[in-house]
mmCIF file of C-alpha atoms in Angstrom:
data_model
loop_
_atom_site.group_PDB
_atom_site.id
_atom_site.type_symbol
_atom_site.label_atom_id
_atom_site.label_comp_id
_atom_site.label_asym_id
_atom_site.label_seq_id
_atom_site.Cartn_x
_atom_site.Cartn_y
_atom_site.Cartn_z
ATOM 1 C CA MET A 273 108.198 92.810 122.681
ATOM 2 C CA SER A 274 110.161 89.664 121.943
ATOM 3 C CA ASP A 275 113.951 89.529 121.728
ATOM 4 C CA PRO A 276 113.862 88.419 118.088
ATOM 5 C CA LEU A 277 111.858 91.510 117.177
ATOM 6 C CA LYS A 278 114.372 93.782 118.905
ATOM 7 C CA LYS A 279 117.041 92.297 116.641
ATOM 8 C CA ALA A 280 114.805 92.511 113.595
ATOM 9 C CA SER A 281 114.005 96.257 113.833
ATOM 10 C CA PRO A 282 110.274 96.611 114.318
ATOM 11 C CA VAL A 283 110.038 99.717 112.115
ATOM 12 C CA LEU A 284 111.657 97.995 109.142
ATOM 13 C CA LEU A 285 109.536 94.908 109.697
ATOM 14 C CA VAL A 286 106.329 96.965 109.721
ATOM 15 C CA ILE A 287 107.398 98.692 106.491
ATOM 16 C CA ALA A 288 108.080 95.289 104.926
ATOM 17 C CA ILE A 289 104.663 93.986 106.012
ATOM 18 C CA PHE A 290 103.015 97.064 104.527
ATOM 19 C CA LEU A 291 104.872 96.734 101.219
ATOM 20 C CA VAL A 292 104.060 93.030 100.999
ATOM 21 C CA SER A 293 100.387 93.763 101.606
ATOM 22 C CA ILE A 294 100.257 96.284 98.746
ATOM 23 C CA ASN A 295 100.753 93.399 96.314
ATOM 24 C CA LEU A 296 97.798 91.302 97.486
ATOM 25 C CA ARG A 297 94.992 92.886 95.404
ATOM 26 C CA PRO A 298 96.274 94.415 92.126
ATOM 27 C CA ALA A 299 95.909 91.056 90.346
ATOM 28 C CA VAL A 300 92.167 91.459 90.974
ATOM 29 C CA ALA A 301 91.670 95.230 91.259
ATOM 30 C CA ALA A 302 93.340 96.138 87.954
ATOM 31 C CA ILE A 303 90.924 93.963 85.979
ATOM 32 C CA GLY A 304 87.719 95.966 86.487
ATOM 33 C CA PRO A 305 88.789 99.126 84.585
ATOM 34 C CA LEU A 306 90.160 96.943 81.753
ATOM 35 C CA VAL A 307 87.142 94.676 81.290
ATOM 36 C CA SER A 308 85.925 96.195 78.039
ATOM 37 C CA GLN A 309 89.366 95.906 76.433
ATOM 38 C CA MET A 310 89.895 92.388 77.701
ATOM 39 C CA MET A 311 86.488 91.203 76.514
ATOM 40 C CA GLY A 312 87.039 92.797 73.118
ATOM 41 C CA ASP A 313 90.495 91.264 72.601
ATOM 42 C CA THR A 314 89.919 87.816 74.090
ATOM 43 C CA GLY A 315 86.193 87.207 73.547
ATOM 44 C CA ILE A 316 85.557 86.289 77.202
ATOM 45 C CA ASN A 317 82.129 86.975 78.728
ATOM 46 C CA SER A 318 81.085 88.444 82.084
ATOM 47 C CA THR A 319 81.024 85.050 83.792
ATOM 48 C CA VAL A 320 84.685 84.472 82.881
ATOM 49 C CA VAL A 321 85.501 87.978 84.123
ATOM 50 C CA GLY A 322 83.819 86.963 87.372
ATOM 51 C CA LEU A 323 86.034 83.869 87.454
ATOM 52 C CA LEU A 324 89.145 86.065 87.233
ATOM 53 C CA THR A 325 88.112 87.480 90.601
ATOM 54 C CA MET A 326 86.605 84.316 92.011
ATOM 55 C CA ILE A 327 89.622 82.055 91.436
ATOM 56 C CA PRO A 328 92.167 84.063 93.467
ATOM 57 C CA VAL A 329 89.674 84.638 96.286
ATOM 58 C CA PHE A 330 88.635 80.972 96.342
ATOM 59 C CA LEU A 331 92.284 79.897 96.505
ATOM 60 C CA MET A 332 92.877 82.363 99.336
ATOM 61 C CA GLY A 333 90.243 80.402 101.227
ATOM 62 C CA VAL A 334 91.654 76.993 100.358
ATOM 63 C CA GLY A 335 95.142 78.131 101.342
ATOM 64 C CA ALA A 336 93.898 79.378 104.689
ATOM 65 C CA VAL A 337 92.377 75.981 105.442
ATOM 66 C CA TYR A 338 95.832 74.387 105.086
ATOM 67 C CA VAL A 339 97.783 77.036 107.014
ATOM 68 C CA ARG A 340 99.199 74.529 109.530
ATOM 69 C CA GLN A 341 100.680 72.378 106.779
ATOM 70 C CA MET A 342 102.113 75.419 104.993
ATOM 71 C CA ARG A 343 103.631 76.715 108.212
ATOM 72 C CA ALA A 344 105.191 73.344 108.940
ATOM 73 C CA VAL A 345 106.720 72.938 105.480
ATOM 74 C CA LEU A 346 107.667 76.522 104.616
ATOM 75 C CA GLY A 347 107.654 78.435 107.881
ATOM 76 C CA GLU A 348 105.900 81.767 108.233
ATOM 77 C CA ARG A 349 108.764 83.912 106.972
ATOM 78 C CA GLY A 350 109.662 81.639 104.053
ATOM 79 C CA GLY A 351 106.054 81.013 103.101
ATOM 80 C CA ILE A 352 105.292 84.728 102.938
ATOM 81 C CA ALA A 353 108.373 85.323 100.756
ATOM 82 C CA LEU A 354 107.421 82.474 98.414
ATOM 83 C CA GLY A 355 103.889 83.823 98.136
ATOM 84 C CA VAL A 356 105.071 87.252 97.004
ATOM 85 C CA VAL A 357 107.434 85.657 94.459
ATOM 86 C CA ILE A 358 104.528 83.671 92.979
ATOM 87 C CA VAL A 359 102.395 86.845 92.782
ATOM 88 C CA ALA A 360 105.239 88.607 90.929
ATOM 89 C CA LEU A 361 105.678 85.764 88.426
ATOM 90 C CA SER A 362 101.918 85.449 87.840
ATOM 91 C CA SER A 363 101.597 89.174 87.161
ATOM 92 C CA LEU A 364 104.553 89.146 84.779
ATOM 93 C CA ALA A 365 103.207 86.098 82.916
ATOM 94 C CA ARG A 366 100.066 88.004 81.936
ATOM 95 C CA TYR A 367 102.084 89.977 79.407
ATOM 96 C CA TRP A 368 102.826 86.804 77.453
ATOM 97 C CA LEU A 369 99.483 85.061 78.009
ATOM 98 C CA PRO A 370 96.884 87.501 76.582
ATOM 99 C CA SER A 371 94.047 84.997 76.240
ATOM 100 C CA GLY A 372 91.113 83.801 78.293
ATOM 101 C CA SER A 373 92.891 80.588 79.283
ATOM 102 C CA GLY A 374 96.090 82.494 80.040
ATOM 103 C CA LEU A 375 94.266 84.942 82.266
ATOM 104 C CA LEU A 376 92.590 82.092 84.134
ATOM 105 C CA ALA A 377 95.933 80.283 84.585
ATOM 106 C CA THR A 378 97.634 83.397 85.966
ATOM 107 C CA ALA A 379 94.633 83.992 88.214
ATOM 108 C CA VAL A 380 95.329 80.567 89.723
ATOM 109 C CA GLY A 381 98.979 81.483 90.257
ATOM 110 C CA ALA A 382 98.136 84.833 91.818
ATOM 111 C CA GLY A 383 95.588 83.149 94.075
ATOM 112 C CA ILE A 384 98.140 80.623 95.338
ATOM 113 C CA GLY A 385 100.671 83.351 96.091
ATOM 114 C CA ILE A 386 98.161 85.584 97.838
ATOM 115 C CA ALA A 387 96.865 82.591 99.808
ATOM 116 C CA LEU A 388 100.340 81.870 101.194
ATOM 117 C CA VAL A 389 100.831 85.444 102.378
ATOM 118 C CA GLN A 390 97.359 85.980 103.813
ATOM 119 C CA SER A 391 97.280 82.649 105.622
ATOM 120 C CA LEU A 392 100.627 83.111 107.351
ATOM 121 C CA MET A 393 100.745 86.870 108.010
ATOM 122 C CA PRO A 394 98.224 87.116 110.928
ATOM 123 C CA GLY A 395 100.087 84.539 113.025
ATOM 124 C CA PHE A 396 103.440 86.113 112.130
ATOM 125 C CA ALA A 397 102.158 89.552 113.177
ATOM 126 C CA LYS A 398 100.736 88.293 116.465
ATOM 127 C CA ARG A 399 103.964 86.428 117.242
ATOM 128 C CA ASN A 400 106.092 89.519 116.706
ATOM 129 C CA PHE A 401 103.909 92.408 117.881
ATOM 130 C CA ALA A 402 101.799 90.948 120.713
ATOM 131 C CA ALA A 403 99.751 93.814 122.212
ATOM 132 C CA SER A 404 100.247 95.927 119.064
ATOM 133 C CA THR A 405 98.881 93.218 116.766
ATOM 134 C CA SER A 406 95.622 95.037 116.049
ATOM 135 C CA ARG A 407 97.497 98.124 114.862
ATOM 136 C CA VAL A 408 99.835 96.091 112.666
ATOM 137 C CA ILE A 409 96.940 94.125 111.177
ATOM 138 C CA GLY A 410 95.136 97.413 110.594
ATOM 139 C CA LEU A 411 98.191 98.745 108.739
ATOM 140 C CA TYR A 412 98.494 95.477 106.824
ATOM 141 C CA SER A 413 94.822 95.749 105.806
ATOM 142 C CA THR A 414 95.439 99.363 104.800
ATOM 143 C CA GLY A 415 98.247 98.211 102.518
ATOM 144 C CA ILE A 416 95.911 95.733 100.855
ATOM 145 C CA VAL A 417 93.434 98.517 100.134
ATOM 146 C CA VAL A 418 96.189 100.946 99.030
ATOM 147 C CA GLY A 419 97.404 98.404 96.478
ATOM 148 C CA ALA A 420 93.871 97.930 95.200
ATOM 149 C CA SER A 421 93.369 101.695 95.006
ATOM 150 C CA ILE A 422 96.526 102.342 93.016
ATOM 151 C CA ALA A 423 95.841 99.424 90.670
ATOM 152 C CA ALA A 424 92.266 100.500 90.013
ATOM 153 C CA GLY A 425 93.017 104.194 89.677
ATOM 154 C CA THR A 426 95.964 103.871 87.310
ATOM 155 C CA ALA A 427 94.843 100.930 85.147
ATOM 156 C CA ALA A 428 92.979 102.937 82.490
ATOM 157 C CA GLY A 429 95.740 105.522 82.085
ATOM 158 C CA ILE A 430 98.566 102.993 81.956
ATOM 159 C CA SER A 431 96.680 100.808 79.463
ATOM 160 C CA ASP A 432 96.437 103.774 77.094
ATOM 161 C CA VAL A 433 100.246 103.784 76.980
ATOM 162 C CA ILE A 434 101.323 100.115 77.232
ATOM 163 C CA GLY A 435 98.104 98.162 76.677
ATOM 164 C CA TRP A 436 96.077 96.078 79.114
ATOM 165 C CA THR A 437 98.543 93.166 79.177
ATOM 166 C CA GLY A 438 101.390 95.491 80.119
ATOM 167 C CA THR A 439 99.194 97.129 82.752
ATOM 168 C CA LEU A 440 98.583 93.780 84.423
ATOM 169 C CA ALA A 441 102.245 92.772 84.142
ATOM 170 C CA VAL A 442 103.650 96.002 85.582
ATOM 171 C CA TRP A 443 102.517 94.902 89.039
ATOM 172 C CA SER A 444 105.349 92.386 89.141
ATOM 173 C CA ALA A 445 107.738 95.288 89.905
ATOM 174 C CA PRO A 446 106.461 96.268 93.387
ATOM 175 C CA ALA A 447 106.190 92.569 94.271
ATOM 176 C CA ILE A 448 109.876 92.066 93.473
ATOM 177 C CA ILE A 449 110.767 95.090 95.616
ATOM 178 C CA ALA A 450 108.623 93.699 98.435
ATOM 179 C CA VAL A 451 110.447 90.346 98.311
ATOM 180 C CA PHE A 452 113.790 92.121 98.603
ATOM 181 C CA LEU A 453 112.727 94.253 101.583
ATOM 182 C CA TRP A 454 111.118 91.241 103.269
ATOM 183 C CA GLY A 455 114.405 89.371 102.946
ATOM 184 C CA VAL A 456 116.241 92.250 104.619
ATOM 185 C CA ALA A 457 113.717 92.906 107.403
ATOM 186 C CA SER A 458 112.550 89.477 108.504
ATOM 187 C CA PRO A 459 115.511 87.092 109.088
ATOM 188 C CA HIS A 460 115.656 87.768 112.844
ATOM 189 C CA ALA A 461 111.905 88.049 113.410
ATOM 190 C CA ALA A 462 110.097 85.393 115.421
ATOM 191 C CA SER A 463 108.769 82.863 112.932
ATOM 192 C CA GLU A 464 107.497 79.371 113.641
ATOM 193 C CA ARG A 465 108.716 76.907 111.048
ATOM 194 C CA THR A 466 107.600 73.501 112.229
ATOM 195 C CA ALA A 467 104.406 72.561 113.974
ATOM 196 C CA ARG A 468 104.802 71.435 117.544
ATOM 197 C CA SER A 469 103.028 68.246 116.624
ATOM 198 C CA SER A 470 103.492 66.084 113.545
ATOM 199 C CA LEU A 471 102.616 67.446 110.126
ATOM 200 C CA GLY A 472 99.492 65.361 109.994
ATOM 201 C CA GLY A 473 98.602 66.279 113.552
ATOM 202 C CA ASP A 474 96.554 69.199 114.778
ATOM 203 C CA ARG A 475 97.544 71.008 117.923
ATOM 204 C CA SER A 476 94.534 73.300 117.581
ATOM 205 C CA PRO A 477 91.040 72.459 118.806
ATOM 206 C CA PRO A 478 88.417 71.409 116.246
ATOM 207 C CA PHE A 479 87.275 74.928 115.383
ATOM 208 C CA TRP A 480 84.533 73.633 113.126
ATOM 209 C CA ARG A 481 82.616 72.447 116.204
ATOM 210 C CA SER A 482 82.031 76.036 117.351
ATOM 211 C CA ALA A 483 79.078 78.114 116.218
ATOM 212 C CA ARG A 484 81.200 81.230 116.873
ATOM 213 C CA CYS A 485 83.713 80.050 114.261
ATOM 214 C CA TRP A 486 80.994 79.688 111.634
ATOM 215 C CA SER A 487 79.510 83.025 112.645
ATOM 216 C CA LEU A 488 82.844 84.807 112.168
ATOM 217 C CA MET A 489 83.381 82.959 108.904
ATOM 218 C CA VAL A 490 80.083 84.169 107.454
ATOM 219 C CA PHE A 491 80.763 87.671 108.762
ATOM 220 C CA PHE A 492 84.177 87.781 107.126
ATOM 221 C CA GLY A 493 82.731 86.332 103.910
ATOM 222 C CA VAL A 494 80.092 89.036 103.551
ATOM 223 C CA GLY A 495 82.551 91.865 104.239
ATOM 224 C CA THR A 496 85.161 90.470 101.872
ATOM 225 C CA GLY A 497 82.484 89.694 99.286
ATOM 226 C CA ALA A 498 81.468 93.362 99.288
ATOM 227 C CA PHE A 499 85.106 94.376 98.826
ATOM 228 C CA MET A 500 85.673 91.955 95.935
ATOM 229 C CA LEU A 501 82.361 92.834 94.312
ATOM 230 C CA ALA A 502 83.373 96.496 94.220
ATOM 231 C CA MET A 503 86.809 95.646 92.831
ATOM 232 C CA ALA A 504 85.423 93.562 89.988
ATOM 233 C CA TRP A 505 82.205 95.279 88.973
ATOM 234 C CA ILE A 506 82.083 98.981 89.876
ATOM 235 C CA PRO A 507 83.874 100.076 86.648
ATOM 236 C CA PRO A 508 81.837 97.814 84.310
ATOM 237 C CA PHE A 509 78.626 98.939 86.037
ATOM 238 C CA TYR A 510 79.411 102.589 85.416
ATOM 239 C CA LEU A 511 80.409 101.888 81.821
ATOM 240 C CA GLU A 512 76.896 100.487 81.396
ATOM 241 C CA GLN A 513 75.542 103.762 82.792
ATOM 242 C CA GLY A 514 77.301 105.679 80.024
ATOM 243 C CA VAL A 515 80.224 106.897 82.127
ATOM 244 C CA GLU A 516 83.615 107.237 80.394
ATOM 245 C CA ARG A 517 86.185 104.508 81.013
ATOM 246 C CA SER A 518 88.617 106.852 82.747
ATOM 247 C CA LYS A 519 85.916 108.135 85.105
ATOM 248 C CA ALA A 520 84.692 104.582 85.830
ATOM 249 C CA GLY A 521 88.214 103.672 86.933
ATOM 250 C CA LEU A 522 88.461 106.922 88.874
ATOM 251 C CA LEU A 523 85.275 106.110 90.811
ATOM 252 C CA LEU A 524 86.745 102.783 91.902
ATOM 253 C CA SER A 525 89.967 104.544 92.817
ATOM 254 C CA VAL A 526 88.038 107.056 94.940
ATOM 255 C CA LEU A 527 86.294 104.188 96.704
ATOM 256 C CA THR A 528 89.563 102.375 97.424
ATOM 257 C CA VAL A 529 91.399 105.553 98.491
ATOM 258 C CA ILE A 530 88.655 106.215 101.022
ATOM 259 C CA GLU A 531 88.903 102.571 102.102
ATOM 260 C CA ALA A 532 92.647 102.974 102.574
ATOM 261 C CA VAL A 533 92.321 106.162 104.640
ATOM 262 C CA THR A 534 89.552 104.583 106.711
ATOM 263 C CA ALA A 535 91.528 101.378 107.269
ATOM 264 C CA LEU A 536 94.516 103.478 108.338
ATOM 265 C CA ALA A 537 92.283 105.273 110.835
ATOM 266 C CA VAL A 538 91.186 101.873 112.132
ATOM 267 C CA ALA A 539 94.840 100.936 112.631
ATOM 268 C CA ALA A 540 95.478 104.186 114.512
ATOM 269 C CA PHE A 541 92.407 104.309 116.747
ATOM 270 C CA ILE A 542 91.063 100.776 117.157
ATOM 271 C CA HIS A 543 92.821 100.386 120.526
ATOM 272 C CA HIS A 544 90.344 102.944 121.881
ATOM 273 C CA PHE A 545 87.533 100.455 121.143
ATOM 274 C CA PRO A 546 88.203 97.225 123.074
ATOM 275 C CA ASP A 547 84.531 96.454 122.416
ATOM 276 C CA ARG A 548 84.490 96.281 118.626
ATOM 277 C CA ARG A 549 80.703 96.107 118.259
ATOM 278 C CA GLY A 550 80.112 99.832 117.833
ATOM 279 C CA PRO A 551 82.515 100.254 114.886
ATOM 280 C CA LEU A 552 81.299 96.976 113.367
ATOM 281 C CA VAL A 553 77.621 97.952 113.398
ATOM 282 C CA PHE A 554 78.452 101.431 112.096
ATOM 283 C CA SER A 555 80.445 99.950 109.209
ATOM 284 C CA LEU A 556 77.638 97.582 108.229
ATOM 285 C CA LEU A 557 75.001 100.322 108.241
ATOM 286 C CA VAL A 558 77.190 102.640 106.170
ATOM 287 C CA THR A 559 77.963 99.820 103.715
ATOM 288 C CA ALA A 560 74.260 99.012 103.330
ATOM 289 C CA LEU A 561 73.489 102.696 102.716
ATOM 290 C CA GLY A 562 76.221 102.818 100.078
ATOM 291 C CA PHE A 563 74.641 99.935 98.166
ATOM 292 C CA VAL A 564 71.232 101.618 98.423
ATOM 293 C CA VAL A 565 72.627 104.823 96.898
ATOM 294 C CA LEU A 566 74.336 102.750 94.200
ATOM 295 C CA TYR A 567 70.951 101.215 93.343
ATOM 296 C CA VAL A 568 68.757 104.328 93.467
ATOM 297 C CA TRP A 569 71.079 107.191 92.388
ATOM 298 C CA PRO A 570 74.112 105.505 90.770
ATOM 299 C CA VAL A 571 75.095 108.393 88.502
ATOM 300 C CA GLU A 572 73.635 111.389 90.348
ATOM 301 C CA LEU A 573 75.313 110.460 93.646
ATOM 302 C CA ALA A 574 78.175 108.364 92.280
ATOM 303 C CA TYR A 575 80.833 109.906 94.504
ATOM 304 C CA GLY A 576 78.536 109.712 97.520
ATOM 305 C CA ALA A 577 78.040 105.991 96.938
ATOM 306 C CA MET A 578 81.817 105.509 96.622
ATOM 307 C CA ALA A 579 82.401 107.454 99.851
ATOM 308 C CA LEU A 580 79.853 105.413 101.804
ATOM 309 C CA LEU A 581 81.158 102.087 100.502
ATOM 310 C CA GLY A 582 84.756 103.158 101.066
ATOM 311 C CA ILE A 583 84.104 104.088 104.703
ATOM 312 C CA GLY A 584 81.959 101.039 105.421
ATOM 313 C CA ILE A 585 84.221 98.452 103.813
ATOM 314 C CA GLY A 586 87.340 100.272 105.029
ATOM 315 C CA ILE A 587 86.225 99.652 108.613
ATOM 316 C CA LEU A 588 84.657 96.252 108.066
ATOM 317 C CA PHE A 589 87.538 94.497 106.300
ATOM 318 C CA PRO A 590 90.318 95.037 108.881
ATOM 319 C CA LEU A 591 87.938 94.687 111.829
ATOM 320 C CA SER A 592 86.689 91.306 110.638
ATOM 321 C CA ILE A 593 90.305 90.077 110.860
ATOM 322 C CA ILE A 594 91.020 91.851 114.145
ATOM 323 C CA VAL A 595 87.890 90.461 115.819
ATOM 324 C CA ALA A 596 88.893 86.916 114.896
ATOM 325 C CA ILE A 597 92.426 87.442 116.286
ATOM 326 C CA ASP A 598 90.949 88.950 119.471
ATOM 327 C CA HIS A 599 89.333 85.651 120.354
ATOM 328 C CA ILE A 600 92.614 83.799 121.109
ATOM 329 C CA ASP A 601 95.815 84.888 122.859
ATOM 330 C CA ASP A 602 98.257 82.182 121.738
ATOM 331 C CA ALA A 603 99.984 83.352 118.528
ATOM 332 C CA THR A 604 100.067 80.017 116.718
ATOM 333 C CA MET A 605 96.515 79.083 117.660
ATOM 334 C CA ALA A 606 95.324 82.598 116.784
ATOM 335 C CA GLY A 607 96.955 82.237 113.372
ATOM 336 C CA ASN A 608 95.272 78.865 112.846
ATOM 337 C CA PHE A 609 91.916 80.183 114.005
ATOM 338 C CA THR A 610 92.108 83.329 111.872
ATOM 339 C CA SER A 611 93.059 81.240 108.866
ATOM 340 C CA PHE A 612 90.121 78.900 109.502
ATOM 341 C CA VAL A 613 87.762 81.887 109.607
ATOM 342 C CA GLN A 614 89.377 83.569 106.613
ATOM 343 C CA GLY A 615 89.492 80.317 104.663
ATOM 344 C CA GLY A 616 85.778 79.687 104.791
ATOM 345 C CA GLY A 617 85.064 83.413 104.479
ATOM 346 C CA TYR A 618 87.132 83.791 101.332
ATOM 347 C CA ILE A 619 85.511 80.708 99.786
ATOM 348 C CA LEU A 620 82.081 82.237 100.444
ATOM 349 C CA ALA A 621 83.217 85.652 99.206
ATOM 350 C CA SER A 622 84.649 84.213 95.996
ATOM 351 C CA PHE A 623 81.179 83.377 94.716
ATOM 352 C CA VAL A 624 79.939 86.983 95.043
ATOM 353 C CA PRO A 625 81.734 88.437 91.965
ATOM 354 C CA LEU A 626 81.035 85.245 90.007
ATOM 355 C CA PHE A 627 77.335 85.520 90.871
ATOM 356 C CA ALA A 628 77.391 89.158 89.801
ATOM 357 C CA GLY A 629 78.949 88.202 86.460
ATOM 358 C CA ALA A 630 76.290 85.554 85.866
ATOM 359 C CA VAL A 631 73.548 88.096 86.695
ATOM 360 C CA ARG A 632 75.098 90.567 84.261
ATOM 361 C CA ASP A 633 75.199 87.936 81.503
ATOM 362 C CA SER A 634 71.552 86.962 82.037
ATOM 363 C CA LEU A 635 69.962 90.342 82.855
ATOM 364 C CA SER A 636 72.503 92.805 81.402
ATOM 365 C CA ASP A 637 72.183 94.696 84.692
ATOM 366 C CA LEU A 638 73.919 94.638 88.074
ATOM 367 C CA SER A 639 71.344 96.652 90.032
ATOM 368 C CA ARG A 640 69.772 93.634 91.722
ATOM 369 C CA VAL A 641 73.158 92.594 93.045
ATOM 370 C CA TRP A 642 73.392 95.882 94.970
ATOM 371 C CA LEU A 643 70.037 95.149 96.644
ATOM 372 C CA ILE A 644 71.159 91.655 97.647
ATOM 373 C CA MET A 645 74.326 93.087 99.212
ATOM 374 C CA THR A 646 72.219 95.661 101.087
ATOM 375 C CA VAL A 647 70.184 92.875 102.672
ATOM 376 C CA GLY A 648 73.329 90.871 103.457
ATOM 377 C CA SER A 649 75.010 93.839 105.149
ATOM 378 C CA LEU A 650 71.980 94.529 107.329
ATOM 379 C CA ALA A 651 71.677 90.862 108.281
ATOM 380 C CA MET A 652 75.268 90.896 109.556
ATOM 381 C CA VAL A 653 74.345 93.494 112.206
ATOM 382 C CA ALA A 654 72.677 90.704 114.209
ATOM 383 C CA LEU A 655 75.987 88.810 114.278
ATOM 384 C CA ALA A 656 78.108 91.876 115.082
ATOM 385 C CA LEU A 657 76.046 92.636 118.181
ATOM 386 C CA ARG A 658 77.079 89.258 119.638
ATOM 387 C CA TYR A 659 80.835 89.902 119.435
ATOM 388 C CA SER A 660 81.367 91.259 122.951
ATOM 389 C CA PRO A 661 84.768 91.078 124.716
ATOM 390 C CA GLU A 662 83.187 88.788 127.299
ATOM 391 C CA SER A 663 82.233 86.382 124.517
ATOM 392 C CA TYR A 664 85.920 86.231 123.487
ATOM 393 C CA ARG A 665 86.830 85.045 126.969
ATOM 394 C CA ARG A 666 84.066 82.425 126.991
ATOM 395 C CA PHE A 667 85.168 81.213 123.586
ATOM 396 C CA SER A 668 88.819 80.983 124.637
ATOM 397 C CA MET A 669 87.860 79.036 127.778
ATOM 398 C CA SER A 670 85.710 76.667 125.729
ATOM 399 C CA LEU A 671 88.739 75.725 123.621
ATOM 400 C CA ARG A 672 90.456 74.407 126.748
ATOM 401 C CA GLN A 673 87.550 72.050 127.461
ATOM 402 C CA PRO A 674 87.287 68.537 126.068
ATOM 403 C CA PRO A 675 85.196 68.266 122.868
ATOM 404 C CA GLY A 676 81.477 68.218 123.521
ATOM 405 C CA PHE A 677 81.520 70.522 126.557
ATOM 406 C CA GLY A 678 79.893 73.593 125.159
ATOM 407 C CA ALA A 679 82.312 74.869 122.500
ATOM 408 C CA ALA A 680 79.508 74.964 119.984
ATOM 409 C CA GLU A 681 77.415 77.067 122.315
ATOM 410 C CA VAL A 682 79.794 80.016 122.607
ATOM 411 C CA THR A 683 77.961 82.440 120.368
ATOM 412 C CA ARG A 684 76.798 85.233 122.651
#
């Protein structure tokens, strides 16, 4: 453990990371249970609802691509703080901007804030927690899911009291608290502010040359796409099935609670699985089965589908980040690499809820989307089987070689 972390209090820093992470999904997760009210009051269609999810996720990806520049200008600690402030302001602004254009504008703001935090947090965690990084990232991922769960589960009830605009705005409060605790916990933590090369330079290898990078990017995109698809469209889907609004929100809450518990279990036990392939394949198979149940028995086995998807995605989401971090030991390079993978993955994932919205507008049915996600989850098993610990070492060695000497071949 580094000297800066000893001064910073690791327990307080972990609590701050967890509280920050709680604020990274409510801007998206609270929308699903409120769709019918929002569409009725603003006149937006399903494609625009899809955009409200797509825009933040797409910007998460764009932000990750420029992580080196953000780190150089803002530093990890300052950039994370700024990101949470922007999330708080974007959430609060939704109270005064109750229109389609206002919702889209605040979605942009929330996406920028979330992008700052998510791009900088993996490198910050690796720099400060070294061998315990996987546990901290697992806890951080759990916080993301916990925030989504609370937002989804409480949205319908809160909106009955203060309306849907107030429900979206209320999430500025925990973000403000998170900024305060982050300011208290992080000043003495290890945090790289300036790049070791010039701002326009790139001390990292050209990751885009490696097939393994693209493989991990697609893998992360499919897992995150499943997560975002559930956030955006589970409640509207069940409303179409004749389920009450409160129960539709409850189903999403059940899914995200199970995700949170599962992600927490990943944080606690993942160190027992240095070879991540077993948990990865298990998560993909369970996720695929969940989508099958959602297609065949959506109402009869609604809670079973939520349980399967919660377990599958709850393992898949944190592990897709952990596996990327596993590939590189150096904290700064690992942060850059993880952001490269997450950047492309989030951009791919952002089109999943938008595609689902377009399908709903054209077919008035989301069932075919569940089948497509089943196929995608099963296809990812072939990639997961290639992520052996030995392949991490080959990949890391390839980064030390001059360009053109086999980096693109490290896929096994």
